[in-house]
XYZ file of C-alpha atoms in Angstrom:
257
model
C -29.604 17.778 -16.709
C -30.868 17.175 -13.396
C -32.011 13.549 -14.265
C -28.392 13.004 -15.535
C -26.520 14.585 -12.359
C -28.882 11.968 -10.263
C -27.288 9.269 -12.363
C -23.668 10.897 -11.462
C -24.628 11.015 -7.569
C -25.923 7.040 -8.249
C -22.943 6.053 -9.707
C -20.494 7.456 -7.053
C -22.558 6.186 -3.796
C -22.645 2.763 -6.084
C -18.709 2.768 -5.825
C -18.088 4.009 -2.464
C -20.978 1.662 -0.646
C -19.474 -1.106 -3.075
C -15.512 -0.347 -1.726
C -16.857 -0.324 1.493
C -17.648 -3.801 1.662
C -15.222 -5.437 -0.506
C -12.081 -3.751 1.544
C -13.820 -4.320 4.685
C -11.033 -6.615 6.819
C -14.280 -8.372 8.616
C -14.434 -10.694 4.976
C -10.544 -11.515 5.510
C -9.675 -10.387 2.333
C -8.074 -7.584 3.247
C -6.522 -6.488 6.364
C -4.935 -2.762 7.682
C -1.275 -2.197 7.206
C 1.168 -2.104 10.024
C 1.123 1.399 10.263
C -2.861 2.197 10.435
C -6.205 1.152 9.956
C -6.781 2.723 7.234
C -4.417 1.321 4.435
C -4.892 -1.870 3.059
C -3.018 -4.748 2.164
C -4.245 -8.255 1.130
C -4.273 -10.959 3.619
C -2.311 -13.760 2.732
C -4.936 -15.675 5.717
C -7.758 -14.860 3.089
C -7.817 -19.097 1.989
C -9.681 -19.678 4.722
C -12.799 -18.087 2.471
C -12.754 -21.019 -0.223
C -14.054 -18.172 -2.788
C -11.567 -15.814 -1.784
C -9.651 -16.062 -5.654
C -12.902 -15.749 -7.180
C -13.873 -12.426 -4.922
C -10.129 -10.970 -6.282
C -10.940 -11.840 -9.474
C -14.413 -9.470 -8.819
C -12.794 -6.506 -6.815
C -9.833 -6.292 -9.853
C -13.052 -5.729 -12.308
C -14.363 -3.218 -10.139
C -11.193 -1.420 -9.464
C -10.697 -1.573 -13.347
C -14.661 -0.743 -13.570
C -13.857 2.656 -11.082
C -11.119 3.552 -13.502
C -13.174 3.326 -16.558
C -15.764 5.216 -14.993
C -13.789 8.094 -13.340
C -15.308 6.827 -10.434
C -12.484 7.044 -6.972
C -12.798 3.775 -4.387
C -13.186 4.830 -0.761
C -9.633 2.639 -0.645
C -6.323 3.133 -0.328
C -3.372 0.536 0.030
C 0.340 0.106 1.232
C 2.670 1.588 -1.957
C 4.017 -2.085 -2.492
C 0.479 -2.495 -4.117
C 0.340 -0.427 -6.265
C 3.695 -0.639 -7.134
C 3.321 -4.759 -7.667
C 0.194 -3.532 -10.303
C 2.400 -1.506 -12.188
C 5.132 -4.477 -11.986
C 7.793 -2.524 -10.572
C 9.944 -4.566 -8.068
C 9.330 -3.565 -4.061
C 12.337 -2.651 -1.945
C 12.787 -3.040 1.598
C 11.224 0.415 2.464
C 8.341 -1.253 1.186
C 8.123 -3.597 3.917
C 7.760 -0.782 6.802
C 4.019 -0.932 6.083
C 3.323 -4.679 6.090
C 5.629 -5.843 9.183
C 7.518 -2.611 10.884
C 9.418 -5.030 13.621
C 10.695 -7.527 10.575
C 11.668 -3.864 8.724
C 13.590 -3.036 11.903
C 15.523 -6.120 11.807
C 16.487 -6.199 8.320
C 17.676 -2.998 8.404
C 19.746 -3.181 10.893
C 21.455 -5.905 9.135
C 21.984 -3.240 6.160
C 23.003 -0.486 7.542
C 24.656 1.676 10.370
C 21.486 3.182 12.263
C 22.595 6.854 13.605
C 19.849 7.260 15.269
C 16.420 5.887 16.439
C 15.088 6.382 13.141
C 18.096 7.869 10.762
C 19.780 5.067 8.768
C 23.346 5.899 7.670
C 23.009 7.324 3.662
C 24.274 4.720 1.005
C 25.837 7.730 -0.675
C 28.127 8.879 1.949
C 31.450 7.607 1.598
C 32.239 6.289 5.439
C 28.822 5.090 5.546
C 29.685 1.328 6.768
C 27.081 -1.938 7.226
C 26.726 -3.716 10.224
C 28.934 -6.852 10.226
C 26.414 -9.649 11.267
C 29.730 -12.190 11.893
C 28.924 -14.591 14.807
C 25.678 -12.457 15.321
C 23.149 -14.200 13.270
C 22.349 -17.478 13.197
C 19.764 -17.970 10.115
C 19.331 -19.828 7.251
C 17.243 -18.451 3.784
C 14.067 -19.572 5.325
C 11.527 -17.820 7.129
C 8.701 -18.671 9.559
C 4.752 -18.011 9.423
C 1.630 -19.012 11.639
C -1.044 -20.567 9.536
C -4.166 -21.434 11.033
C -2.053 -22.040 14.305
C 0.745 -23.934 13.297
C 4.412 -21.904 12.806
C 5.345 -23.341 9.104
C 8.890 -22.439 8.191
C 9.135 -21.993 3.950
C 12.116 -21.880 2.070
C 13.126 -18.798 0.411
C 14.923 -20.049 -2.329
C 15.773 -23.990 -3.339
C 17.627 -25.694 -0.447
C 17.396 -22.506 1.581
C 17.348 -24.574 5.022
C 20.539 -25.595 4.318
C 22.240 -22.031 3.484
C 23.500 -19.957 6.009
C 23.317 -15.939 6.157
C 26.595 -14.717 5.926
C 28.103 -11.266 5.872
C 28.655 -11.963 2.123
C 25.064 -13.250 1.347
C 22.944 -10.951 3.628
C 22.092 -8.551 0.680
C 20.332 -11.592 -0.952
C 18.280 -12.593 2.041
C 17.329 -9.570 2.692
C 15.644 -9.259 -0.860
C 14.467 -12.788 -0.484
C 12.811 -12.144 2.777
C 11.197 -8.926 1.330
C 10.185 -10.441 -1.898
C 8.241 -13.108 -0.119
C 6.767 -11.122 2.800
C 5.199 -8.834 0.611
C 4.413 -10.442 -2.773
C 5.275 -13.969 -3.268
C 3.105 -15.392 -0.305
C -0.226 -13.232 -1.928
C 0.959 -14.352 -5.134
C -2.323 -16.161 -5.990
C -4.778 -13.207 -4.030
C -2.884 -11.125 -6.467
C -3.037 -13.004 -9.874
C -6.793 -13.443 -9.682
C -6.909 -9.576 -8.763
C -5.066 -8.716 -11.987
C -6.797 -11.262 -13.747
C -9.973 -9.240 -13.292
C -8.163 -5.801 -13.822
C -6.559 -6.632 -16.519
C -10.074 -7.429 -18.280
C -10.926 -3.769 -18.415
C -7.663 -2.026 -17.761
C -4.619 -2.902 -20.364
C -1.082 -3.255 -18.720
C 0.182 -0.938 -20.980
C -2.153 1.939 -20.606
C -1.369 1.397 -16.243
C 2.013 1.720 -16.669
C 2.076 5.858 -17.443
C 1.295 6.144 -13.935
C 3.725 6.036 -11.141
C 2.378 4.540 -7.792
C 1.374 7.702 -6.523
C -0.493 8.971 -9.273
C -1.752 5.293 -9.395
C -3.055 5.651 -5.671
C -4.638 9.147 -7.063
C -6.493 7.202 -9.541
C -8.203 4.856 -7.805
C -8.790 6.619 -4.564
C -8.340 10.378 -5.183
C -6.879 12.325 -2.205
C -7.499 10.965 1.115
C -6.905 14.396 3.046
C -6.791 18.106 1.921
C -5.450 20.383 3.257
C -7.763 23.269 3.470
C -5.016 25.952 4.787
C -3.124 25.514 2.021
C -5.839 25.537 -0.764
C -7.542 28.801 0.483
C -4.241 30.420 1.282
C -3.147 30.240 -2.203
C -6.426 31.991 -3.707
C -5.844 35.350 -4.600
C -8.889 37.996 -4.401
C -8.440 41.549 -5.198
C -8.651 43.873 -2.038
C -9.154 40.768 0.174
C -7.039 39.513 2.575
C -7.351 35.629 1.901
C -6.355 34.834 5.596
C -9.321 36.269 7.116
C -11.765 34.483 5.090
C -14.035 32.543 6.630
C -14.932 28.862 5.892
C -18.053 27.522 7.109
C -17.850 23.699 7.931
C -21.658 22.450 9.173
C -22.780 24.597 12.190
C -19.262 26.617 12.465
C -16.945 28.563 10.660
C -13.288 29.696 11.319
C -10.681 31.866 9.509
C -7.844 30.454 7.101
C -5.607 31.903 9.450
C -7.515 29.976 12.305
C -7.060 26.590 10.530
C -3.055 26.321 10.805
């Protein structure tokens, strides 16, 4: 018993010191969404490694190789991520992690913004889009610094020649969103699946939402302790005033709201 709970501890520090490196953004693989430092996304600047498809290829087998194992990754990434494993298509709320200004933008384009951060509800029936008539001036392309030169790629055939109109705005908006978040990784991401799909069948994936998919790989990043011993229930004991020791001190349930 005790030899095999050694091999249990092994196995787990093997996966989280192994995570550790391969997500760290210092290897240019990965880099930190636009909302922390802690989720991930995959750099699309991550050519500049000549390997880099080969070192996707290897962190899809060990992602797949965590599953297998029941083994979490000290790693968690943007929702478009998982959601582009399980093959579902991303939407524009998506995009709020990987470039919040560009999310700004687009929705305003969408929608009738209430207030700072309240968007006018599709449902309601005076809800009304913005008309972008004589107010932008673009074209289906978009613009991105490589290696310090701004390179301007075409979102769909001709796309330099094709204005955004009030009529076609729903379609660039998709476009721009499409390629922002999956179409310029598309390669970074093919070799990843490439090596996850050796060990982890599409099929078997797709039960999962992406949530439960992010609980998979990564377990839960926080925990909140108020509500776990709150909801214990010991006879004669009042569960607030228990105490919970964390290293040198110790506080009350109650204490921890």
């Amino acid at each position: 018993m005790l030899r095999r709970s050694r091999a249990d501890f092994g196995c787990r520090e093997f996966f989280f010191l192994l995570s550790h490196e391969m997500f760290n953004p210092f290897y240019c693989l990965f880099e930190y969404s636009a909302h922390d430092n802690y989720t991930l996304q995959i750099n699309p600047a991550s050519g500049v490694n000549p390997e880099h498809l080969n070192y996707f290829k290897f962190i899809g087998r060990c992602l797949g190789l965590g599953i297998f194992h029941r083994r979490f990754l000290d790693a968690y990434f943007i929702v478009a991520f998982y959601k582009m494993i399980l093959k579902k298509k991303v939407v524009i709320a998506d995009l709020e992690s990987v470039d919040a200004e560009l999310y700004r933008g687009l929705t305003w384009m969408l929608y009738v913004i209430l207030t700072d951060d309240i968007l006018c509800p599709q449902s309601d029936p005076h809800c009304r889009d913005n008309d972008i008539t004589d107010v932008i001036d673009e074209t289906f392309t978009t613009t991105e610094e490589r290696f310090g030169e701004m390179v301007t790629i075409e979102l769909k055939p001709g796309g330099a020649d094709i204005p955004v109109t009030q009529e076609n705005k729903k379609d660039y908006v998709d476009a721009i969103v499409e390629y922002r978040i999956s179409k310029r990784v598309n390669d970074q991401f093919e070799a990843f699946m490439a090596g996850f799909g050796e060990l982890i069948p599409q099929d078997l994936v797709n039960v999962f939402d992406e949530r439960e998919l992010e609980l998979l790989i990564g377990g839960m990043s926080e925990i909140d302790v108020y509500a776990t011993f709150s909801s214990l229930v010991y006879p004669m004991v009042n569960s607030s005033r228990l105490l919970v020791t964390t290293g040198a001190s110790s506080r009350t349930i109650e204490d921890m709201r």
